[in-house]
Structure formats: C-alpha cells, structure tokens
PDB file of C-alpha atoms in Angstrom:
ATOM      1  CA  MET R 571     -10.837  16.606  20.256  1.00 46.00           C
ATOM      2  CA  ARG R 572     -11.646  13.601  17.832  1.00 52.00           C
ATOM      3  CA  LYS R 573      -8.069  13.505  15.983  1.00 54.00           C
ATOM      4  CA  SER R 574      -6.500  13.421  19.433  1.00 56.00           C
ATOM      5  CA  ASN R 575      -8.741  10.358  20.408  1.00 60.00           C
ATOM      6  CA  SER R 576      -7.985   8.781  17.211  1.00 72.00           C
ATOM      7  CA  LEU R 577      -4.243   9.150  17.506  1.00 71.00           C
ATOM      8  CA  ILE R 578      -4.250   7.692  21.127  1.00 71.00           C
ATOM      9  CA  GLY R 579      -6.265   4.860  19.533  1.00 73.00           C
ATOM     10  CA  VAL R 580      -3.872   4.106  16.986  1.00 78.00           C
ATOM     11  CA  ILE R 581      -0.843   4.192  19.374  1.00 76.00           C
ATOM     12  CA  ASN R 582      -2.480   1.767  21.756  1.00 76.00           C
ATOM     13  CA  PHE R 583      -3.466  -0.352  18.757  1.00 81.00           C
ATOM     14  CA  LEU R 584       0.676  -0.173  17.979  1.00 80.00           C
ATOM     15  CA  THR R 585       1.369  -1.101  21.675  1.00 80.00           C
ATOM     16  CA  PHE R 586      -0.925  -3.956  21.372  1.00 83.00           C
ATOM     17  CA  LEU R 587       0.877  -4.976  18.455  1.00 84.00           C
ATOM     18  CA  LEU R 588       4.256  -4.719  19.952  1.00 81.00           C
ATOM     19  CA  SER R 589       3.296  -7.177  22.673  1.00 84.00           C
ATOM     20  CA  ILE R 590       2.930  -9.711  20.221  1.00 86.00           C
ATOM     21  CA  PRO R 591       6.755 -10.231  19.457  1.00 85.00           C
ATOM     22  CA  ILE R 592       7.318  -9.952  23.239  1.00 82.00           C
ATOM     23  CA  LEU R 593       4.927 -12.416  24.103  1.00 84.00           C
ATOM     24  CA  GLY R 594       5.952 -14.685  21.193  1.00 84.00           C
ATOM     25  CA  GLY R 595       9.546 -14.382  22.644  1.00 81.00           C
ATOM     26  CA  GLY R 596       8.412 -16.018  25.829  1.00 79.00           C
ATOM     27  CA  ILE R 597       6.527 -18.769  24.240  1.00 83.00           C
ATOM     28  CA  TRP R 598       9.739 -19.561  22.129  1.00 79.00           C
ATOM     29  CA  LEU R 599      11.903 -19.600  25.429  1.00 72.00           C
ATOM     30  CA  SER R 600       9.382 -21.932  26.980  1.00 74.00           C
ATOM     31  CA  THR R 601       9.181 -24.294  24.148  1.00 75.00           C
ATOM     32  CA  ARG R 602      13.118 -24.306  24.216  1.00 67.00           C
ATOM     33  CA  ALA R 603      12.782 -24.933  27.894  1.00 62.00           C
ATOM     34  CA  ASN R 604      10.487 -27.905  27.096  1.00 61.00           C
ATOM     35  CA  ASN R 605      12.525 -29.312  24.329  1.00 61.00           C
ATOM     36  CA  THR R 606      16.237 -28.227  24.846  1.00 62.00           C
ATOM     37  CA  ASP R 607      17.264 -25.819  27.353  1.00 59.00           C
ATOM     38  CA  CYS R 608      15.271 -27.427  30.255  1.00 74.00           C
ATOM     39  CA  MET R 609      15.224 -24.433  32.339  1.00 68.00           C
ATOM     40  CA  LYS R 610      11.541 -23.922  33.072  1.00 66.00           C
ATOM     41  CA  PHE R 611      11.478 -20.687  34.929  1.00 65.00           C
ATOM     42  CA  LEU R 612      13.322 -17.994  32.864  1.00 67.00           C
ATOM     43  CA  GLN R 613      10.793 -17.524  30.475  1.00 72.00           C
ATOM     44  CA  TRP R 614       7.866 -16.535  32.696  1.00 79.00           C
ATOM     45  CA  PRO R 615       8.784 -12.717  33.388  1.00 79.00           C
ATOM     46  CA  LEU R 616       9.019 -11.978  29.804  1.00 78.00           C
ATOM     47  CA  ILE R 617       5.514 -13.873  29.212  1.00 83.00           C
ATOM     48  CA  ILE R 618       4.141 -11.725  31.883  1.00 86.00           C
ATOM     49  CA  ILE R 619       5.381  -8.576  30.489  1.00 85.00           C
ATOM     50  CA  GLY R 620       3.807  -9.443  27.261  1.00 85.00           C
ATOM     51  CA  VAL R 621       0.661 -10.069  28.649  1.00 88.00           C
ATOM     52  CA  ALA R 622       0.494  -6.858  30.657  1.00 86.00           C
ATOM     53  CA  ILE R 623       1.511  -4.793  27.677  1.00 86.00           C
ATOM     54  CA  MET R 624      -1.291  -6.287  25.649  1.00 86.00           C
ATOM     55  CA  VAL R 625      -3.865  -5.786  28.492  1.00 86.00           C
ATOM     56  CA  VAL R 626      -2.830  -2.341  29.275  1.00 85.00           C
ATOM     57  CA  SER R 627      -2.744  -1.274  25.521  1.00 82.00           C
ATOM     58  CA  LEU R 628      -6.301  -2.480  25.311  1.00 82.00           C
ATOM     59  CA  ALA R 629      -7.244  -0.676  28.086  1.00 79.00           C
ATOM     60  CA  GLY R 630      -5.880   2.300  26.585  1.00 76.00           C
ATOM     61  CA  PHE R 631      -7.482   1.643  23.025  1.00 76.00           C
ATOM     62  CA  ALA R 632     -10.904   1.367  24.869  1.00 76.00           C
ATOM     63  CA  GLY R 633     -10.275   4.707  26.670  1.00 71.00           C
ATOM     64  CA  ALA R 634      -9.690   6.542  23.445  1.00 70.00           C
ATOM     65  CA  CYS R 635     -12.611   5.407  21.687  1.00 72.00           C
ATOM     66  CA  TYR R 636     -15.060   5.654  24.615  1.00 70.00           C
ATOM     67  CA  ARG R 637     -13.343   8.978  25.817  1.00 68.00           C
ATOM     68  CA  ASN R 638     -12.646   7.588  29.217  1.00 69.00           C
ATOM     69  CA  SER R 639     -10.124   9.446  30.824  1.00 70.00           C
ATOM     70  CA  SER R 640      -9.737   7.152  33.680  1.00 75.00           C
ATOM     71  CA  LEU R 641      -8.795   4.120  31.318  1.00 74.00           C
ATOM     72  CA  LEU R 642      -6.253   6.478  29.518  1.00 75.00           C
ATOM     73  CA  TRP R 643      -4.914   7.688  32.813  1.00 80.00           C
ATOM     74  CA  PHE R 644      -4.552   3.853  33.665  1.00 81.00           C
ATOM     75  CA  TYR R 645      -2.878   3.388  30.439  1.00 79.00           C
ATOM     76  CA  LEU R 646       0.277   5.856  30.957  1.00 81.00           C
ATOM     77  CA  PHE R 647       0.483   5.163  34.533  1.00 85.00           C
ATOM     78  CA  SER R 648       0.532   1.281  33.958  1.00 85.00           C
ATOM     79  CA  MET R 649       2.477   1.214  31.095  1.00 85.00           C
ATOM     80  CA  PHE R 650       5.505   3.239  32.433  1.00 89.00           C
ATOM     81  CA  PHE R 651       5.913   0.540  34.822  1.00 89.00           C
ATOM     82  CA  VAL R 652       5.680  -2.033  32.111  1.00 87.00           C
ATOM     83  CA  ILE R 653       8.419  -0.240  30.165  1.00 89.00           C
ATOM     84  CA  ALA R 654      10.440   0.076  33.132  1.00 91.00           C
ATOM     85  CA  ALA R 655      10.246  -3.661  33.581  1.00 89.00           C
ATOM     86  CA  LEU R 656      11.106  -4.682  30.303  1.00 88.00           C
ATOM     87  CA  ILE R 657      14.252  -2.428  30.257  1.00 92.00           C
ATOM     88  CA  GLY R 658      14.964  -4.371  33.784  1.00 90.00           C
ATOM     89  CA  PHE R 659      14.586  -7.577  32.073  1.00 86.00           C
ATOM     90  CA  ILE R 660      16.905  -6.756  29.133  1.00 87.00           C
ATOM     91  CA  VAL R 661      19.769  -5.713  31.248  1.00 90.00           C
ATOM     92  CA  PHE R 662      19.299  -8.795  33.706  1.00 86.00           C
ATOM     93  CA  ALA R 663      19.171 -11.064  30.597  1.00 83.00           C
ATOM     94  CA  TYR R 664      22.558  -9.289  29.334  1.00 84.00           C
ATOM     95  CA  VAL R 665      24.163  -9.404  32.747  1.00 85.00           C
ATOM     96  CA  VAL R 666      23.626 -13.060  33.542  1.00 82.00           C
ATOM     97  CA  THR R 667      24.517 -14.042  29.857  1.00 81.00           C
ATOM     98  CA  ASP R 668      27.554 -12.100  29.836  1.00 81.00           C
ATOM     99  CA  LYS R 669      30.120 -14.505  30.333  1.00 79.00           C
ATOM    100  CA  GLY R 670      30.826 -17.714  28.644  1.00 79.00           C
ATOM    101  CA  ALA R 671      31.766 -19.131  25.076  1.00 84.00           C
ATOM    102  CA  GLY R 672      32.665 -22.294  23.733  1.00 89.00           C
ATOM    103  CA  ARG R 673      36.225 -23.360  23.029  1.00 92.00           C
ATOM    104  CA  ARG R 674      37.894 -24.492  19.697  1.00 92.00           C
ATOM    105  CA  MET R 675      39.118 -27.823  19.300  1.00 91.00           C
ATOM    106  CA  MET R 676      41.948 -28.783  16.756  1.00 90.00           C
ATOM    107  CA  ASN R 677      40.452 -30.642  13.874  1.00 90.00           C
ATOM    108  CA  ARG R 678      36.771 -30.314  15.225  1.00 93.00           C
ATOM    109  CA  ALA R 679      34.289 -28.259  13.776  1.00 94.00           C
ATOM    110  CA  TYR R 680      32.259 -28.481  17.061  1.00 94.00           C
ATOM    111  CA  LEU R 681      33.148 -26.247  20.133  1.00 94.00           C
ATOM    112  CA  ASP R 682      33.745 -27.956  23.835  1.00 95.00           C
ATOM    113  CA  TYR R 683      32.256 -26.303  26.614  1.00 94.00           C
ATOM    114  CA  TYR R 684      33.950 -25.795  30.048  1.00 93.00           C
ATOM    115  CA  LEU R 685      31.936 -24.670  33.264  1.00 90.00           C
ATOM    116  CA  PRO R 686      34.718 -22.700  34.649  1.00 88.00           C
ATOM    117  CA  ASP R 687      34.307 -20.138  31.865  1.00 89.00           C
ATOM    118  CA  TYR R 688      30.721 -19.218  33.083  1.00 87.00           C
ATOM    119  CA  SER R 689      30.107 -17.556  36.333  1.00 79.00           C
ATOM    120  CA  GLY R 690      27.553 -15.665  38.133  1.00 81.00           C
ATOM    121  CA  TRP R 691      23.700 -16.045  38.956  1.00 84.00           C
ATOM    122  CA  LEU R 692      22.776 -18.031  36.041  1.00 83.00           C
ATOM    123  CA  GLU R 693      25.736 -20.549  36.758  1.00 87.00           C
ATOM    124  CA  GLU R 694      24.969 -21.125  40.324  1.00 87.00           C
ATOM    125  CA  ARG R 695      21.168 -21.789  39.611  1.00 85.00           C
ATOM    126  CA  VAL R 696      22.032 -24.293  36.913  1.00 86.00           C
ATOM    127  CA  SER R 697      24.796 -25.981  39.047  1.00 85.00           C
ATOM    128  CA  GLU R 698      22.827 -26.204  42.089  1.00 83.00           C
ATOM    129  CA  GLY R 699      22.219 -29.806  42.884  1.00 77.00           C
ATOM    130  CA  GLY R 700      18.530 -30.073  43.140  1.00 82.00           C
ATOM    131  CA  ASN R 701      18.084 -27.942  39.889  1.00 85.00           C
ATOM    132  CA  TRP R 702      20.674 -29.712  38.046  1.00 90.00           C
ATOM    133  CA  TYR R 703      19.039 -33.267  38.479  1.00 89.00           C
ATOM    134  CA  LYS R 704      15.967 -31.880  37.360  1.00 87.00           C
ATOM    135  CA  ILE R 705      17.530 -30.179  34.206  1.00 89.00           C
ATOM    136  CA  ALA R 706      19.639 -33.553  33.573  1.00 90.00           C
ATOM    137  CA  SER R 707      16.559 -35.359  33.766  1.00 89.00           C
ATOM    138  CA  CYS R 708      14.838 -33.111  30.981  1.00 87.00           C
ATOM    139  CA  ILE R 709      17.844 -33.652  28.718  1.00 89.00           C
ATOM    140  CA  ARG R 710      17.700 -37.355  29.277  1.00 89.00           C
ATOM    141  CA  ASP R 711      13.809 -37.420  28.301  1.00 86.00           C
ATOM    142  CA  SER R 712      14.155 -35.126  25.425  1.00 85.00           C
ATOM    143  CA  ARG R 713      16.530 -37.945  23.949  1.00 88.00           C
ATOM    144  CA  VAL R 714      18.463 -35.134  22.394  1.00 90.00           C
ATOM    145  CA  CYS R 715      21.601 -37.524  22.356  1.00 92.00           C
ATOM    146  CA  GLY R 716      19.642 -40.316  20.974  1.00 89.00           C
ATOM    147  CA  LYS R 717      18.734 -38.260  17.996  1.00 90.00           C
ATOM    148  CA  MET R 718      22.311 -37.600  17.234  1.00 91.00           C
ATOM    149  CA  GLY R 719      22.911 -40.628  15.248  1.00 87.00           C
ATOM    150  CA  ARG R 720      23.409 -40.228  11.497  1.00 87.00           C
ATOM    151  CA  THR R 721      23.858 -43.101   8.803  1.00 84.00           C
ATOM    152  CA  TYR R 722      24.687 -42.988   4.979  1.00 83.00           C
ATOM    153  CA  GLY R 723      23.647 -45.818   3.019  1.00 79.00           C
ATOM    154  CA  GLY R 724      22.696 -47.711   6.448  1.00 78.00           C
ATOM    155  CA  VAL R 725      26.395 -47.416   7.689  1.00 83.00           C
ATOM    156  CA  PRO R 726      26.997 -44.936  10.530  1.00 83.00           C
ATOM    157  CA  GLU R 727      28.813 -41.950   9.840  1.00 91.00           C
ATOM    158  CA  SER R 728      32.411 -42.052  10.434  1.00 91.00           C
ATOM    159  CA  ALA R 729      34.672 -40.181  13.139  1.00 92.00           C
ATOM    160  CA  ASP R 730      36.043 -37.671  10.630  1.00 93.00           C
ATOM    161  CA  MET R 731      32.543 -37.045   9.272  1.00 93.00           C
ATOM    162  CA  PHE R 732      31.502 -36.638  13.095  1.00 94.00           C
ATOM    163  CA  TYR R 733      34.142 -34.450  14.021  1.00 94.00           C
ATOM    164  CA  SER R 734      33.236 -32.063  10.984  1.00 94.00           C
ATOM    165  CA  ARG R 735      29.730 -31.646  12.487  1.00 94.00           C
ATOM    166  CA  ARG R 736      28.540 -28.308  14.079  1.00 92.00           C
ATOM    167  CA  LEU R 737      26.989 -29.599  17.266  1.00 94.00           C
ATOM    168  CA  SER R 738      24.688 -27.650  19.597  1.00 92.00           C
ATOM    169  CA  PRO R 739      26.136 -26.875  23.024  1.00 93.00           C
ATOM    170  CA  ILE R 740      23.926 -29.298  24.511  1.00 92.00           C
ATOM    171  CA  GLU R 741      25.114 -32.310  22.071  1.00 93.00           C
ATOM    172  CA  SER R 742      28.539 -31.344  22.586  1.00 94.00           C
ATOM    173  CA  GLY R 743      28.564 -31.128  26.364  1.00 93.00           C
ATOM    174  CA  CYS R 744      26.260 -33.656  27.383  1.00 94.00           C
ATOM    175  CA  CYS R 745      26.097 -36.641  24.658  1.00 94.00           C
ATOM    176  CA  LYS R 746      30.242 -37.128  24.022  1.00 94.00           C
ATOM    177  CA  PRO R 747      33.127 -36.829  26.360  1.00 93.00           C
ATOM    178  CA  PRO R 748      35.366 -33.605  26.254  1.00 92.00           C
ATOM    179  CA  THR R 749      37.932 -33.949  23.312  1.00 92.00           C
ATOM    180  CA  GLU R 750      40.716 -33.443  25.772  1.00 90.00           C
ATOM    181  CA  CYS R 751      39.979 -36.916  27.039  1.00 89.00           C
ATOM    182  CA  GLY R 752      41.350 -38.467  23.984  1.00 88.00           C
ATOM    183  CA  TYR R 753      38.332 -41.190  23.929  1.00 91.00           C
ATOM    184  CA  LEU R 754      38.147 -43.271  20.634  1.00 91.00           C
ATOM    185  CA  TYR R 755      35.107 -42.590  18.498  1.00 92.00           C
ATOM    186  CA  ILE R 756      32.959 -45.573  17.965  1.00 91.00           C
ATOM    187  CA  ASN R 757      29.663 -43.644  17.170  1.00 91.00           C
ATOM    188  CA  GLU R 758      27.978 -40.157  18.287  1.00 91.00           C
ATOM    189  CA  THR R 759      27.038 -41.883  21.980  1.00 91.00           C
ATOM    190  CA  LEU R 760      29.643 -44.446  22.233  1.00 92.00           C
ATOM    191  CA  TRP R 761      33.440 -44.160  22.735  1.00 92.00           C
ATOM    192  CA  ASN R 762      36.123 -46.222  23.564  1.00 88.00           C
ATOM    193  CA  VAL R 763      37.236 -45.280  27.005  1.00 79.00           C
ATOM    194  CA  GLY R 764      40.260 -47.615  27.082  1.00 69.00           C
ATOM    195  CA  GLY R 765      41.763 -45.958  24.087  1.00 58.00           C
ATOM    196  CA  GLY R 766      41.680 -42.675  25.867  1.00 57.00           C
ATOM    197  CA  VAL R 767      45.036 -40.943  26.577  1.00 59.00           C
ATOM    198  CA  GLY R 768      43.175 -39.266  29.731  1.00 64.00           C
ATOM    199  CA  GLY R 769      42.834 -35.807  30.321  1.00 66.00           C
ATOM    200  CA  THR R 770      43.116 -33.140  33.192  1.00 72.00           C
ATOM    201  CA  SER R 771      39.249 -32.749  33.532  1.00 80.00           C
ATOM    202  CA  LEU R 772      37.187 -34.428  36.200  1.00 89.00           C
ATOM    203  CA  ASP R 773      34.555 -35.139  33.281  1.00 91.00           C
ATOM    204  CA  CYS R 774      36.961 -37.612  31.549  1.00 90.00           C
ATOM    205  CA  SER R 775      36.653 -40.026  34.698  1.00 88.00           C
ATOM    206  CA  ILE R 776      32.584 -39.274  34.859  1.00 91.00           C
ATOM    207  CA  TRP R 777      31.870 -40.025  31.282  1.00 92.00           C
ATOM    208  CA  ASN R 778      29.978 -43.370  30.844  1.00 91.00           C
ATOM    209  CA  ASN R 779      29.031 -45.328  27.649  1.00 92.00           C
ATOM    210  CA  ASP R 780      25.696 -46.124  29.440  1.00 93.00           C
ATOM    211  CA  GLN R 781      23.128 -44.293  27.407  1.00 92.00           C
ATOM    212  CA  ALA R 782      21.146 -43.274  30.419  1.00 91.00           C
ATOM    213  CA  GLN R 783      24.491 -41.391  31.784  1.00 92.00           C
ATOM    214  CA  LEU R 784      26.789 -40.298  29.157  1.00 94.00           C
ATOM    215  CA  CYS R 785      27.785 -36.997  30.457  1.00 94.00           C
ATOM    216  CA  TYR R 786      24.908 -35.718  32.008  1.00 94.00           C
ATOM    217  CA  MET R 787      26.599 -35.528  35.254  1.00 93.00           C
ATOM    218  CA  CYS R 788      29.486 -33.679  33.590  1.00 94.00           C
ATOM    219  CA  GLY R 789      30.621 -30.173  34.261  1.00 93.00           C
ATOM    220  CA  SER R 790      30.654 -29.744  30.211  1.00 94.00           C
ATOM    221  CA  CYS R 791      27.015 -30.578  30.247  1.00 94.00           C
ATOM    222  CA  LYS R 792      26.230 -28.012  32.753  1.00 93.00           C
ATOM    223  CA  ALA R 793      28.128 -25.379  30.617  1.00 94.00           C
ATOM    224  CA  GLY R 794      26.561 -26.860  27.501  1.00 93.00           C
ATOM    225  CA  VAL R 795      23.157 -25.910  29.075  1.00 91.00           C
ATOM    226  CA  LEU R 796      24.295 -22.596  29.913  1.00 91.00           C
ATOM    227  CA  ALA R 797      25.741 -21.865  26.497  1.00 91.00           C
ATOM    228  CA  SER R 798      22.248 -22.790  24.952  1.00 88.00           C
ATOM    229  CA  LEU R 799      20.573 -20.599  27.462  1.00 85.00           C
ATOM    230  CA  ARG R 800      22.834 -17.342  26.580  1.00 86.00           C
ATOM    231  CA  LYS R 801      22.204 -17.918  22.693  1.00 85.00           C
ATOM    232  CA  SER R 802      18.349 -18.236  23.239  1.00 82.00           C
ATOM    233  CA  TRP R 803      18.356 -15.174  25.403  1.00 82.00           C
ATOM    234  CA  ARG R 804      20.663 -13.038  23.178  1.00 83.00           C
ATOM    235  CA  LYS R 805      18.186 -13.879  20.378  1.00 81.00           C
ATOM    236  CA  VAL R 806      15.370 -12.720  22.213  1.00 82.00           C
ATOM    237  CA  SER R 807      16.889  -9.730  23.730  1.00 83.00           C
ATOM    238  CA  VAL R 808      17.575  -8.398  20.069  1.00 84.00           C
ATOM    239  CA  ILE R 809      13.871  -8.633  19.583  1.00 83.00           C
ATOM    240  CA  ASN R 810      13.114  -6.782  23.288  1.00 85.00           C
ATOM    241  CA  ILE R 811      15.221  -4.024  22.446  1.00 89.00           C
ATOM    242  CA  VAL R 812      13.820  -3.389  19.063  1.00 86.00           C
ATOM    243  CA  ALA R 813      10.419  -3.525  20.707  1.00 84.00           C
ATOM    244  CA  LEU R 814      11.622  -1.307  23.592  1.00 88.00           C
ATOM    245  CA  ILE R 815      12.646   1.547  21.613  1.00 89.00           C
ATOM    246  CA  ILE R 816       9.460   1.671  19.419  1.00 83.00           C
ATOM    247  CA  LEU R 817       7.243   1.004  22.646  1.00 85.00           C
ATOM    248  CA  VAL R 818       8.934   3.946  24.238  1.00 87.00           C
ATOM    249  CA  ILE R 819       8.421   6.372  21.098  1.00 84.00           C
ATOM    250  CA  VAL R 820       4.963   5.239  20.928  1.00 80.00           C
ATOM    251  CA  TYR R 821       4.670   6.290  24.647  1.00 81.00           C
ATOM    252  CA  VAL R 822       5.925   9.513  24.455  1.00 83.00           C
ATOM    253  CA  ILE R 823       3.955  10.056  21.490  1.00 77.00           C
ATOM    254  CA  GLY R 824       0.702   8.771  23.995  1.00 74.00           C
ATOM    255  CA  CYS R 825       1.612  11.271  26.466  1.00 78.00           C
ATOM    256  CA  ALA R 826       1.587  14.124  23.940  1.00 74.00           C
ATOM    257  CA  ALA R 827      -1.594  13.432  22.719  1.00 68.00           C
ATOM    258  CA  PHE R 828      -3.308  12.752  26.175  1.00 70.00           C
ATOM    259  CA  ARG R 829      -1.825  16.295  27.078  1.00 73.00           C
ATOM    260  CA  ASN R 830      -3.612  17.811  23.886  1.00 67.00           C
ATOM    261  CA  ASN R 831      -6.492  15.761  24.809  1.00 62.00           C
ATOM    262  CA  ARG R 832      -6.411  17.450  28.490  1.00 64.00           C
ATOM    263  CA  ARG R 833      -6.214  20.836  26.871  1.00 63.00           C
ATOM    264  CA  TYR R 834      -9.292  20.216  24.842  1.00 57.00           C
ATOM    265  CA  ASP R 835     -11.398  19.237  27.646  1.00 57.00           C
ATOM    266  CA  ASN R 836     -10.294  22.328  29.603  1.00 58.00           C
ATOM    267  CA  ASP R 837     -10.988  24.600  26.482  1.00 56.00           C
ATOM    268  CA  GLU R 838      -7.286  25.481  26.295  1.00 50.00           C
ATOM    269  CA  GLY R 839      -6.413  26.548  22.960  1.00 48.00           C
ATOM    270  CA  TYR R 840      -2.914  26.865  21.530  1.00 43.00           C
ATOM    271  CA  GLY R 841      -1.249  29.777  22.124  1.00 45.00           C
ATOM    272  CA  GLU R 842      -3.804  31.443  24.067  1.00 46.00           C
ATOM    273  CA  ALA R 843      -2.956  33.286  27.511  1.00 44.00           C
ATOM    274  CA  ARG R 844      -3.805  31.288  30.267  1.00 45.00           C
ATOM    275  CA  MET R 845      -4.395  34.341  32.552  1.00 46.00           C
ATOM    276  CA  THR R 846      -6.392  37.836  31.721  1.00 46.00           C
ATOM    277  CA  LYS R 847      -6.811  40.920  33.586  1.00 45.00           C
ATOM    278  CA  ALA R 848     -10.493  41.673  34.655  1.00 48.00           C
ATOM    279  CA  GLN R 849      -9.200  45.458  34.244  1.00 50.00           C
ATOM    280  CA  PRO R 850      -6.076  47.097  32.525  1.00 50.00           C
ATOM    281  CA  SER R 851      -3.962  48.482  35.026  1.00 47.00           C
ATOM    282  CA  ARG R 852      -4.241  52.407  35.164  1.00 49.00           C
ATOM    283  CA  LEU R 853      -0.342  52.796  35.566  1.00 45.00           C
ATOM    284  CA  HIS R 854       2.052  52.490  32.375  1.00 44.00           C
ATOM    285  CA  PHE R 855       5.586  52.539  32.739  1.00 38.00           C
TER     286      PHE R 855
END
C-alpha cells in the first residue's frame, strides 16, 4: 500500500514538473506577443492548460500523501480532460500554421513575405480590419523598425551589407518595401521611391518613407506577422509534443498504480480467486 501511494506521489510530482515547460511556453508566447508578434490572445489556452496540469497534479500529490481517494479520483478524471485539451491545442496549432513560407529573392539573404501564401483561420484573424489596426499599432510602438539601424565606424551600412542580413519576418515585411518594387536603398527604413522600377504588388504603392507609416498597412507586413507566429508556435509545439508523450506515459502508470491501490483497499491479492464456493459440489464430471 505504501509503495503504491509513493509511486502515485512520484508520478504526480513528475506531472507537476511537466507543467512547467508547458506554462513556460505560454509565457514565452506572451512575451513574444508583447514585444514582437503582437497577437495577444493566442498564448492564453497554453497558459491555462499549464496551470490546470499544475493544480491537478498537486491535488493528486496531496491525495497520495494523505491517502485521500477523492483527490486521487479528481486527479485521474481531470487529467484525462487536460491531456485531451493539450492534444487539441497541439493539433489546432499545427493546422492553423500549416501554410505559408517566405520567398527567396535574388541577391538577398532575407526572405520576402506575401499574404496570398497564407490562408485559413489565423490569416483571417490577422487580416481582419479591427485586429490589424491593433497589431500594426503594437508593431509601431515596439519600435522594431527603428532598431534595425546599424553603423560601422559611425557610417551607416551599405546596401550590399543590408542585403546580406537575415531579417526577421516582421523586419522584412513591415520595415522595408517588397524587393519586387525595385526601390533604391538609402538606409534600412528609407528608400528612394522615385528610383523604383515598380512592381505588380499593391504594397509598392502603399509603402511610405514616413517612419510612422512605412509598410505597416502592407500585405507583406501581415504576412510577416503570420510567419513570425508560425515560427513561434512550431517551436512551442515541439516542447508540447514531448511533454504530452511523457504526460500520457505517466498518466497510464498512475492509473495502474491507483488500480493497485484500490485492490489493496479491497483486500484483493494478486492471483487470488475472486469467487469461492461455500461448499464443494457433490457432482464430479
């Protein structure tokens, strides 16, 4: 009995530890939302799941320590739905970030991003007018474009040096015009519009050298946000999948340990016949 309770206690302690990287992933997404991605609602499901695992595992740990069957039942019952919710979140994250990737440009180390390359629920959420104004305002306030400037010996970097940089999706999509527009480089966020050869993209006419406007209303900026979200979600999903596999294994072991616990409570031994006859039958065949 003591060994069984000890095993359940250890298992619940492990699930408590597993809640930390899941909760940490949600907090990391929240940090990204505040500083870079600016999508401030996507991290909450993961944070809620991480907190739920933490609370449920503590309840199971207390139930094992104090031999409280009610708490152990609560742990097993609740953890099943928490695991199901985590599976649902992982599947949802992969589905909504399935499409989209940056395009390679000739003589450029960075990628360009185009909104038609993305589709689905996440693209609709980002492109929706009310949501996008908030996202664009968040990107502007984060000053991500203003932080792009580099100088070497007091001299701004040249065009060739800028073209060899690996820009983030938001830096590429929101802070400069699309490469196809053909604008001439002056600095990271200032381009000679008159020198451009023009392009078919609507973003070519939306771009503005006003530092408060730049390409914040461009489709390329929306695509850059989607690319940044996709990259962030994929990183977190890898951690979640590993945690999920371990969590399922631990949960199965916990169910077996609890079942053994119940056998001890009911005075059932291993290999014992659960039904005996009061008197042997007189008829033998």
